[in-house]
CSV table of C-alpha atoms in Angstrom, one decimal:
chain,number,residue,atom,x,y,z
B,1,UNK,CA,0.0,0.0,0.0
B,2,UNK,CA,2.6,2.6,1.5
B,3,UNK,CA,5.4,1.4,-1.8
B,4,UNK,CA,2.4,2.5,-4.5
B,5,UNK,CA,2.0,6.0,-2.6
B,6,UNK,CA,5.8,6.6,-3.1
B,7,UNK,CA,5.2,5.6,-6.9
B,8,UNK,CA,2.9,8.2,-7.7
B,9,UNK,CA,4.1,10.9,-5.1
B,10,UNK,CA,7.7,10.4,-5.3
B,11,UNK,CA,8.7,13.9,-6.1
B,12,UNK,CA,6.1,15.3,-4.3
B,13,UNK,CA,7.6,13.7,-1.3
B,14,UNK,CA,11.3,14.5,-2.3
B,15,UNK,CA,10.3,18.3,-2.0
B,16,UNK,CA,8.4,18.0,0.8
B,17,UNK,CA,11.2,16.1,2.8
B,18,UNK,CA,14.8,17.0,1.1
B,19,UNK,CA,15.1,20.7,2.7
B,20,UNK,CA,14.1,19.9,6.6
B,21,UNK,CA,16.9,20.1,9.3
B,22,UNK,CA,17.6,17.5,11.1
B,23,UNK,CA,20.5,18.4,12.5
B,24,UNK,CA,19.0,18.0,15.8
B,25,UNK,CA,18.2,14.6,15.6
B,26,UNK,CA,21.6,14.0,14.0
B,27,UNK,CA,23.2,14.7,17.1
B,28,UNK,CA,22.5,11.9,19.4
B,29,UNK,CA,23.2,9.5,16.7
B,30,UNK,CA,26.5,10.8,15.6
B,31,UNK,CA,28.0,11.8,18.8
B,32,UNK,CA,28.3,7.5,19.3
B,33,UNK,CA,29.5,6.8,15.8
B,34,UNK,CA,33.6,7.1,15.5
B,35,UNK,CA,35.0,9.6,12.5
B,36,UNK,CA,34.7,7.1,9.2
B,37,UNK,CA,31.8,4.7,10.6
B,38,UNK,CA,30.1,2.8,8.0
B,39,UNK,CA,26.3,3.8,8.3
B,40,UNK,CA,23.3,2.2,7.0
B,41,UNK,CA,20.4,4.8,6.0
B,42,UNK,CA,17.4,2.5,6.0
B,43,UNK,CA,14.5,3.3,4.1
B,44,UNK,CA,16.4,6.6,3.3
B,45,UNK,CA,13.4,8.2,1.4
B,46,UNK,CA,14.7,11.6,-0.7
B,47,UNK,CA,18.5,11.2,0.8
B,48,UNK,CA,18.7,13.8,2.6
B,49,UNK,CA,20.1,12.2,6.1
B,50,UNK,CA,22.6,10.1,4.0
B,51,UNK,CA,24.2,13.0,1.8
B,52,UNK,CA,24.7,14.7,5.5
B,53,UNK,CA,26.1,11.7,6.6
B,54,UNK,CA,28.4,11.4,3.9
B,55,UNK,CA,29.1,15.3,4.4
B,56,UNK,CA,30.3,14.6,7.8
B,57,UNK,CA,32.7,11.8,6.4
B,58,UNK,CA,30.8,8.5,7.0
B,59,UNK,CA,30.8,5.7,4.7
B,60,UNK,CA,27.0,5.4,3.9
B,61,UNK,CA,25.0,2.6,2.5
B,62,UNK,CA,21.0,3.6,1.8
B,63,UNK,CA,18.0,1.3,0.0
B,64,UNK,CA,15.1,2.4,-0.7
B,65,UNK,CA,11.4,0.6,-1.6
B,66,UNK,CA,10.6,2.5,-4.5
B,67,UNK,CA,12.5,2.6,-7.1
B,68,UNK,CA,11.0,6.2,-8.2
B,69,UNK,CA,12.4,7.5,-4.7
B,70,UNK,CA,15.7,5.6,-5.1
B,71,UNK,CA,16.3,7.3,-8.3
B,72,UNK,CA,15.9,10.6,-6.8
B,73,UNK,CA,17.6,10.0,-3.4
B,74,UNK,CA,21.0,8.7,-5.6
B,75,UNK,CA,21.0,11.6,-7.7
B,76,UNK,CA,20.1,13.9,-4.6
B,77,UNK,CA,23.0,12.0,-2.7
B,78,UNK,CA,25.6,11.2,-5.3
B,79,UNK,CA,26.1,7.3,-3.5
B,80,UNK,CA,24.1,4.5,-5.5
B,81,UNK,CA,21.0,4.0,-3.7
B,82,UNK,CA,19.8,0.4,-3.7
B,83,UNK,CA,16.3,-0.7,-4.6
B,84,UNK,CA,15.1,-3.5,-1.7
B,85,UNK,CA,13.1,-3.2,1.3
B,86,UNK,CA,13.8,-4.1,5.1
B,87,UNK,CA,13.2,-7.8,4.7
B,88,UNK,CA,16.0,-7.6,2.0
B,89,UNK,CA,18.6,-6.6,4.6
B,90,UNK,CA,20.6,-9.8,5.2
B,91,UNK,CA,24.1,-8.7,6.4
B,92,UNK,CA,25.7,-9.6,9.9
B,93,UNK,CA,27.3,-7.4,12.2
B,94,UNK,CA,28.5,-5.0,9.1
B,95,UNK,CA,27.3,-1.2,10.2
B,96,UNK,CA,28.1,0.9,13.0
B,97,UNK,CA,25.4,3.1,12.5
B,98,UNK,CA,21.7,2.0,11.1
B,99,UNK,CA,19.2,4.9,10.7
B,100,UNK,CA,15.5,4.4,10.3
B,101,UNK,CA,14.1,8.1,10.0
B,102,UNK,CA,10.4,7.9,9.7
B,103,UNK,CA,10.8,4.2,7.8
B,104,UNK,CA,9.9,1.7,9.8
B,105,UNK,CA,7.0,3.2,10.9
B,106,UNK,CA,5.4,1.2,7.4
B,107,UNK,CA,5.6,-1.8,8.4
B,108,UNK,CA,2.9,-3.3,9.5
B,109,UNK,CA,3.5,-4.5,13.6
B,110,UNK,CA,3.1,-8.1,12.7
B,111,UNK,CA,6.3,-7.7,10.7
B,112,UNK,CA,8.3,-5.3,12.6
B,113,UNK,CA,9.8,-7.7,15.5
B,114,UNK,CA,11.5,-10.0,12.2
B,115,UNK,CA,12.2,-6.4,10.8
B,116,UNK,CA,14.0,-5.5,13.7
B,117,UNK,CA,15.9,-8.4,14.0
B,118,UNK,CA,17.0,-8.5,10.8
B,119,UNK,CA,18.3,-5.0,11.7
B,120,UNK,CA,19.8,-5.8,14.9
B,121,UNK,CA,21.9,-9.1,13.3
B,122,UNK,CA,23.5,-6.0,10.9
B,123,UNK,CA,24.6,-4.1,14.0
B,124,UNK,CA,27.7,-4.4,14.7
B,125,UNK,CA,28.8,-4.6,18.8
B,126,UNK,CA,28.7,-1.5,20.0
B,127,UNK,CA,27.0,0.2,17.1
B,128,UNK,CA,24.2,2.1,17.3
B,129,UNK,CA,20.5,2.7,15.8
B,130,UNK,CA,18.4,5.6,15.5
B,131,UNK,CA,14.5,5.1,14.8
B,132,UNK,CA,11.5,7.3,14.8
B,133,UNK,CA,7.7,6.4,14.7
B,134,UNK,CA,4.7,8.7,14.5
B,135,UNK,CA,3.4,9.0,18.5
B,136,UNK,CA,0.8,6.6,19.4
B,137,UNK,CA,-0.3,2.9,19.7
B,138,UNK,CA,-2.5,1.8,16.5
B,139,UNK,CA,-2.0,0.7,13.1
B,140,UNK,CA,-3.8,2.6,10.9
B,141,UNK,CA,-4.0,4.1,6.9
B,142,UNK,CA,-3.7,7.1,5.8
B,143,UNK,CA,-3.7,9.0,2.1
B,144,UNK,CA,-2.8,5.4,0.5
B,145,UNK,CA,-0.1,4.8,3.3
B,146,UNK,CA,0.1,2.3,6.2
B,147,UNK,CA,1.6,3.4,9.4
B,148,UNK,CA,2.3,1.7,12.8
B,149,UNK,CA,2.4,4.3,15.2
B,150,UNK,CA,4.4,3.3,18.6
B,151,UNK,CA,4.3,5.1,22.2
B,152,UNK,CA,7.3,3.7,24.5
B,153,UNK,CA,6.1,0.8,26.2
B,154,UNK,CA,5.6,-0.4,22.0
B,155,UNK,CA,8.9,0.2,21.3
B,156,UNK,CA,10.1,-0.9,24.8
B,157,UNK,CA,8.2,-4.6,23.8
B,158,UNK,CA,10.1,-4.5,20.6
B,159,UNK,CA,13.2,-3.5,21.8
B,160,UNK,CA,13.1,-6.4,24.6
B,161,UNK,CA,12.7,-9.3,22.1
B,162,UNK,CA,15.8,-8.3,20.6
B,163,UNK,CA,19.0,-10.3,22.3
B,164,UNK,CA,21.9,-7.3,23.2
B,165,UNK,CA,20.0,-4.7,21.8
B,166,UNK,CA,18.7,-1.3,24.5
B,167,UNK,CA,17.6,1.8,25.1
B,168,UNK,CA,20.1,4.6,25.3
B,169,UNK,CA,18.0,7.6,24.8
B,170,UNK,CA,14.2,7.9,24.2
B,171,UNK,CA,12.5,11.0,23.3
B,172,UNK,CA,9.4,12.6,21.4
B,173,UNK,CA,9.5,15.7,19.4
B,174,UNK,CA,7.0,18.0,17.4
B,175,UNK,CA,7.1,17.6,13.4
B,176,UNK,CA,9.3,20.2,12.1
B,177,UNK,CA,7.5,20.5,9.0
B,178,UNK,CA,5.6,23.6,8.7
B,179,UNK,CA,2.3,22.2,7.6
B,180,UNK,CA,2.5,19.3,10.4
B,181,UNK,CA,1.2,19.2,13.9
B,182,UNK,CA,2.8,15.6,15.0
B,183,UNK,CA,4.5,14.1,17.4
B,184,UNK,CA,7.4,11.4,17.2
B,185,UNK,CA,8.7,9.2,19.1
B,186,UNK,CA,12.7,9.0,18.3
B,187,UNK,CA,14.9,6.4,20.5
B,188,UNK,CA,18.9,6.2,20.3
B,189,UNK,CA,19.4,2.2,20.9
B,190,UNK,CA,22.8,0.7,21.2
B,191,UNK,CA,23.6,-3.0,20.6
B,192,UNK,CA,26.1,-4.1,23.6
């Protein structure tokens, strides 16, 4: 549902999502990551978290769903932007870094705890993992797109069924869209 939205709205999106600062959320993330970490930008949407990664002198990996977005997001970002979705990820204990800005919060919650495995196995030790979800506790569709919303005892349940894998940091913040009035709920997690 959410991967046919992205189709048809891909540039739409792009320019809705490529200019917003993030530098804020950056900052928790980053301050963990050594200079030169290899970081995995999951579900990386228009690219604009992975070209300021690779700014900032990472080596960054990004994949997208939808191929319209992925051509966009390479271009944006100069790095080749692979086409595959989360239950494509199948490497072990390769990144030091995985961010999932506002991307995991399509999958549907049956899904999410093999998602988030299949994540955490790509962690390396001592790497850490940003994620943000819309506030709340339902699944639910909206304009064409799914969305599981998660509150902190959700992603506390999540987090708990994955082996080496807590909470560092756990936060919520207003959208800082202009045209938004949501909250998120952002958690730093480190894998020990």
């Amino acid at each position: 549902m959410s991967l046919n939205y992205y189709r048809q709205h891909a540039q739409a999106f792009f320019d809705g999502t490529v200019g917003v600062d993030m530098a804020a959320l950056y900052a928790p993330f980053t301050a963990r990551l050594k200079p030169g970490a290899r970081v995995l930008d999951a579900g990386c949407g228009s690219g604009r978290d992975s070209k300021a990664f690779v700014a900032m002198g990472y080596q960054v990996e990004a994949f997208d769903a939808s191929a319209e977005l992925v051509k966009l997001a390479s271009s944006h970002t100069g790095i080749d932007v692979q086409q595959m979705t989360f239950n494509d990820v199948n490497a072990v204990q390769v990144y030091d870094g995985i961010w999932c800005c506002a991307s995991l919060l399509h999958v549907t919650l049956g899904e999410l705890p093999g998602v988030m495995q299949r994540l955490a196995v790509a962690l390396k030790p001592g790497g850490v993992w940003y994620v943000s979800f819309k506030y709340g506790d339902s699944e639910r569709e909206k304009d064409g797109r799914q969305f599981t919303d998660m509150n902190e005892a959700g992603l506390q349940t999540l987090i708990a069924a994955l082996p080496g894998i807590s909470v560092a940091s756990l936060w919520t913040t207003q959208d800082v869209r202009p045209e938004r009035d949501e909250r998120w709920l952002n958690a730093v997690l480190l894998n020990m």
